[in-house]
Amino acid sequence: MTARYAARRRNDVIAKSLAFAATVFGLGWLVLILGVLLWKGFSGLSLAVFTQMTPPPGSSGGLLNPIVGSLFLTILAVAIGTPIGVLAGTYMAEYGRYDRLSSVVRFINDILLSAPSIVVGLFIYEVMVAPMGHFSGLAGGVALAVIVIPVVVRTTEDMLTLVPNALREAATSIGLPRSMSITRICYRAARAGMVTGVLLAVARISGETAPLLFTSLNNQFWSTNLNAPMASLPVIIFQFALSPYKDWQSLAWTGALIITLAVLALSITARSLVGSGKQS
Amino acid sequence: MDPARRRSVVDVALQEGAMVSVEAGTRARVLDRLRLGDLAFRHLTRAAAVGVLLLLTGVIISLVAGSLPAFRTFGFEFLTTERWNPVTEKFGALAPIYGTLITSFIAMAIAVPVGLMIAFFLTELCPAWLRRPIGIAIELLAGIPSIIYGIWGLFVFAPFLQETLQPFLINTLGNVPVIAPLFSGPPYGIGMLTAGLILTIMVLPFVTSISRDVFDAVPAVLKEAAYGVGCTTWEVVRYVVLPYARVGVIGGVMLGLGRALGETMAVTFVIGNAHRISASLLAPGTTISATIANEFTEAVGDLYTSALIALGLILFVITLIVLAAARYLLLRIDRRIG
């Protein structure tokens, strides 16, 4: 009996230490990746990165055009994706909360949410790039919008569902039409959560590379023409990191650092928004 | 709808005096406009919801249409042959499919037990004040863009593996009969094993956070009852928490698998992009997504492009099945809790 008890105690201790080791293992990667990124990224960081164009191989330069390109693409994607996502989420939460269409869209949306992003790139290539005959920043923006939509749909629906029905009833009782009670009352009550959704979507697309590879392609020069290929940070990182030139590789690390800091800042902002929303 | 008009409607409801001042005709017109606006808004939102539906339909239709030439030329053989020759325009998808499955398998084989153990630590062992920081850190790991994993994998992780883990595997497991072919050949650094390990790191946060959530959802009474009859912490987790949370954990694992299968950039950096099926895990290979990312912009000729789109379709179908199964399982959990 004591032997068996000892064995059980031993297994318990082994399992607990394994759990502890697994946690250290998991967190270790975060430290390793961020550590290397900060080290290599900061060593290449200078003012020139933000003021100069991408250089030809073998000379120094900056990342101005991909940074601006990424901003353009992100703004475009949010401008296209947010209205569609918010409206679809509104339908699912306000008008058709329990109807068939909503439950189907909910399921489809969940699948879109985790569909491989490279497939989205192929889709936009088929419907935009191939018919137009050339790569364009516009196609890149639309491809990113396809990734923004499901995130926004999901958070809008979730947040509107949390709005208490008493607010809607109060709005109706003073004679507000349904559309106004949604736009003036419910949106206002759910605002923090909906903004969080958009921020999360931006965080997600700012590092997306795969859908841009064959939609907005790349551009070594300054271009703000949405109808022409456009540079973006992730694609530049991809190209520069795989090149044999030291200058390019160092710029790739700096670009990676910029993206990561942006993504982390966005997720922390989103997190604190949700946090403050809960307290009030 | 300008503000003045809108206020009048509210006034109608609140003050009787306003009714007299507003002419009946204007009132009817305003109400009509509001009704119309209401209807328009309703249909607008409905159209957006249908739009989301059409998006997925559009993806499927465009992929099927784009891959038709390849399937028409190669038929079923496209799925079963290994050759991939852009010059002679002979394409087979077996090597990328094999690579996708193997790298995802490696990732899941490591990430699932480790993720479960982390969830075990977070829910049962971790002091309360440490839970939130660790939880957030794990979620930050999930938020890092995949290209960062790629560049890190190429410059830091692959050279590291080439000098340490891979020679070690070749010298030890490479001599064990039966599994020896898996660990033969020179240590390239990049290859299937490296890609699988990078995927492990990327999938880990998903498995962990979902497992933690379903572990947390296990009723405390069940655990207390088990502790009450003298179970150790490990026994409670093994025989009470895990069986109860089984369906949810499988759902989380499938979501992670969906991500591993479709992951592009991180894998593209470290897989080596070689269109062949090697017995050795250390050899370079390719995955569906890496092949598309590497070759699509350089693809000349309709057949080549079509073959790559067909690869995309195959990837989409595989992930669709996995994700739908995951959603179904997680839905079942929601119903039980709710």
Coordinates of C-alpha atoms in Angstrom, one line a residue, chain A residues 50-279:
Chain A
F50 CA 12.0 56.4 -42.1
T51 CA 13.3 59.0 -44.6
Q52 CA 14.9 57.0 -47.4
M53 CA 13.7 54.7 -50.1
T54 CA 14.6 51.0 -50.3
P55 CA 18.1 50.8 -51.7
P56 CA 19.5 48.8 -54.6
P57 CA 21.6 45.8 -53.5
G58 CA 24.8 46.7 -51.9
S59 CA 24.0 50.2 -50.7
S60 CA 22.3 51.6 -47.7
G61 CA 18.9 53.1 -47.6
G62 CA 15.6 53.1 -45.7
L63 CA 12.1 51.6 -45.7
L64 CA 10.1 54.8 -46.4
N65 CA 8.2 53.5 -49.5
P66 CA 7.2 50.1 -47.9
I67 CA 6.1 51.8 -44.7
V68 CA 3.9 54.2 -46.6
G69 CA 2.7 51.4 -48.8
S70 CA 1.8 49.3 -45.8
L71 CA -0.1 52.3 -44.3
F72 CA -2.0 52.8 -47.6
L73 CA -2.9 49.1 -47.9
T74 CA -4.0 49.0 -44.3
I75 CA -6.2 52.1 -44.5
L76 CA -7.7 50.8 -47.7
A77 CA -8.5 47.4 -46.2
V78 CA -10.0 49.0 -43.1
A79 CA -12.0 51.4 -45.2
I80 CA -13.5 48.6 -47.3
G81 CA -13.7 45.9 -44.6
T82 CA -15.0 47.8 -41.6
P83 CA -18.4 49.0 -43.1
I84 CA -19.2 45.6 -44.5
G85 CA -18.2 43.8 -41.4
V86 CA -20.1 46.2 -39.1
L87 CA -23.2 46.0 -41.2
A88 CA -23.1 42.2 -41.4
G89 CA -22.5 41.9 -37.7
T90 CA -25.4 44.3 -37.0
Y91 CA -27.7 42.2 -39.0
M92 CA -26.7 39.1 -37.1
A93 CA -27.0 40.7 -33.7
E94 CA -30.0 43.0 -34.2
Y95 CA -32.3 41.9 -36.9
G96 CA -31.7 38.2 -37.4
R97 CA -30.3 37.1 -34.1
Y98 CA -32.1 33.7 -34.2
D99 CA -32.8 33.2 -37.9
R100 CA -31.3 30.7 -40.3
L101 CA -29.2 33.2 -42.3
S102 CA -27.4 34.4 -39.2
S103 CA -26.4 31.0 -38.0
V104 CA -25.1 30.1 -41.5
V105 CA -23.2 33.3 -41.8
R106 CA -21.8 32.8 -38.3
F107 CA -20.5 29.4 -39.4
I108 CA -19.1 30.7 -42.7
N109 CA -17.5 33.7 -40.9
D110 CA -15.7 31.4 -38.5
I111 CA -14.3 29.5 -41.4
L112 CA -13.2 32.7 -43.2
L113 CA -11.7 33.8 -39.9
S114 CA -9.2 30.9 -39.9
A115 CA -8.9 30.2 -43.7
P116 CA -5.4 30.2 -45.0
S117 CA -4.5 33.7 -46.0
I118 CA -2.6 32.5 -49.1
V119 CA -5.9 31.2 -50.5
V120 CA -7.3 34.7 -50.1
G121 CA -4.4 36.0 -52.2
L122 CA -5.2 33.4 -54.9
F123 CA -8.9 34.4 -54.8
I124 CA -8.2 38.1 -55.3
Y125 CA -5.6 37.2 -58.0
E126 CA -8.4 35.4 -59.8
V127 CA -11.1 38.0 -59.5
M128 CA -9.0 41.2 -59.6
V129 CA -5.5 40.9 -60.8
A130 CA -6.1 38.5 -63.7
P131 CA -9.0 40.5 -65.2
M132 CA -7.2 43.8 -64.7
G133 CA -4.1 42.4 -66.3
H134 CA -1.7 43.8 -63.7
F135 CA -0.8 43.7 -60.1
S136 CA -2.1 46.7 -58.1
G137 CA -2.2 48.2 -54.6
L138 CA -6.0 48.2 -54.9
A139 CA -6.0 44.4 -55.2
G140 CA -3.7 44.2 -52.2
G141 CA -6.1 46.4 -50.2
V142 CA -9.1 44.3 -51.1
A143 CA -7.2 41.1 -50.2
L144 CA -6.5 42.5 -46.8
A145 CA -10.1 43.6 -46.5
V146 CA -11.2 40.0 -47.0
I147 CA -9.2 39.2 -43.9
V148 CA -10.5 42.2 -42.0
I149 CA -14.2 41.4 -42.6
P150 CA -14.6 38.2 -40.5
V151 CA -12.7 39.7 -37.6
V152 CA -15.0 42.8 -37.5
V153 CA -18.2 40.7 -38.1
R154 CA -17.3 38.6 -35.1
T155 CA -16.5 41.4 -32.7
T156 CA -19.4 43.6 -33.8
E157 CA -21.9 40.7 -33.3
D158 CA -20.4 39.7 -29.9
M159 CA -20.4 43.3 -28.7
L160 CA -23.9 44.2 -29.9
T161 CA -25.2 41.0 -28.3
L162 CA -23.9 42.3 -25.0
V163 CA -25.9 45.5 -25.2
P164 CA -28.8 45.1 -22.7
N165 CA -32.2 44.9 -24.3
A166 CA -33.5 47.5 -21.9
L167 CA -31.6 50.1 -23.9
R168 CA -33.4 49.0 -27.1
E169 CA -36.7 49.0 -25.4
A170 CA -36.1 52.5 -24.0
A171 CA -35.2 53.8 -27.5
T172 CA -38.3 52.2 -29.0
S173 CA -40.5 53.6 -26.3
I174 CA -39.6 57.2 -27.1
G175 CA -40.5 56.5 -30.7
L176 CA -37.1 56.0 -32.3
P177 CA -37.1 53.9 -35.4
R178 CA -35.2 50.6 -35.2
S179 CA -32.4 51.8 -37.5
M180 CA -31.8 54.8 -35.3
S181 CA -31.9 52.9 -32.0
I182 CA -29.2 50.7 -33.5
T183 CA -27.0 53.5 -34.9
R184 CA -27.5 56.0 -32.1
I185 CA -27.9 53.8 -29.0
C186 CA -26.5 50.3 -29.5
Y187 CA -23.4 51.4 -31.5
R188 CA -22.7 53.9 -28.8
A189 CA -23.0 51.4 -26.1
A190 CA -20.8 48.8 -28.0
R191 CA -18.3 51.3 -29.3
A192 CA -15.3 50.3 -27.2
G193 CA -15.7 46.7 -28.2
M194 CA -16.2 47.5 -31.9
V195 CA -13.1 49.7 -32.0
T196 CA -11.2 46.8 -30.4
G197 CA -12.3 44.6 -33.2
V198 CA -11.0 47.0 -35.8
L199 CA -7.7 47.3 -33.9
L200 CA -7.4 43.5 -33.7
A201 CA -8.1 43.3 -37.4
V202 CA -5.4 45.9 -38.2
A203 CA -3.0 44.0 -36.0
R204 CA -3.7 40.9 -38.0
I205 CA -3.3 42.4 -41.4
S206 CA -0.3 44.5 -40.7
G207 CA 1.9 41.4 -40.7
E208 CA 0.1 39.5 -43.4
T209 CA 2.4 38.7 -46.3
A210 CA 0.9 35.8 -48.2
P211 CA -2.2 37.6 -49.6
L212 CA 0.0 40.5 -50.8
L213 CA 2.6 38.4 -52.7
F214 CA 0.6 38.2 -55.9
T215 CA -1.9 41.1 -55.4
S216 CA 0.0 44.3 -54.6
L217 CA 3.3 42.6 -55.4
N218 CA 6.2 44.9 -54.7
N219 CA 7.7 48.1 -55.8
Q220 CA 11.3 49.3 -55.3
F221 CA 10.3 52.9 -55.9
W222 CA 8.1 55.6 -54.3
S223 CA 4.5 55.0 -55.5
T224 CA 1.1 56.0 -54.1
N225 CA -0.7 54.9 -57.2
L226 CA -3.3 52.4 -56.2
N227 CA -3.5 51.1 -59.7
A228 CA 0.2 50.1 -59.8
P229 CA 2.1 47.5 -57.8
M230 CA 2.8 48.8 -54.3
A231 CA 5.6 48.1 -51.8
S232 CA 4.6 46.8 -48.4
L233 CA 6.7 46.1 -45.3
P234 CA 6.0 42.3 -45.1
V235 CA 6.7 41.6 -48.8
I236 CA 9.9 43.7 -48.6
I237 CA 11.0 41.7 -45.5
F238 CA 10.4 38.5 -47.4
Q239 CA 12.4 39.7 -50.4
F240 CA 15.2 41.3 -48.4
A241 CA 15.6 38.5 -45.9
L242 CA 16.0 35.8 -48.6
S243 CA 18.6 38.0 -50.5
P244 CA 22.3 37.4 -50.1
Y245 CA 23.1 41.1 -49.4
K246 CA 24.0 42.1 -45.8
D247 CA 22.4 45.6 -46.1
W248 CA 19.1 44.1 -47.2
Q249 CA 19.1 41.5 -44.5
S250 CA 19.7 44.2 -41.9
L251 CA 16.8 46.3 -43.3
A252 CA 14.6 43.2 -43.2
W253 CA 15.3 42.8 -39.5
T254 CA 14.5 46.5 -38.9
G255 CA 11.3 46.1 -40.8
A256 CA 10.4 43.1 -38.8
L257 CA 11.0 45.0 -35.6
I258 CA 8.7 47.9 -36.8
I259 CA 5.9 45.5 -37.7
T260 CA 6.2 43.6 -34.4
L261 CA 6.2 46.8 -32.3
A262 CA 3.2 48.1 -34.3
V263 CA 1.3 44.8 -33.8
L264 CA 2.1 44.6 -30.1
A265 CA 1.1 48.3 -29.6
L266 CA -2.2 47.6 -31.3
S267 CA -3.0 44.5 -29.3
I268 CA -2.1 46.2 -26.0
T269 CA -4.3 49.2 -26.9
A270 CA -7.1 46.9 -27.9
R271 CA -6.7 45.0 -24.6
S272 CA -6.8 48.2 -22.5
L273 CA -9.9 49.4 -24.3
V274 CA -11.7 46.2 -23.4
G275 CA -10.4 46.5 -19.9
S276 CA -11.6 50.1 -19.4
G277 CA -15.0 49.2 -21.0
K278 CA -15.6 46.5 -18.5
Q279 CA -14.9 48.8 -15.5

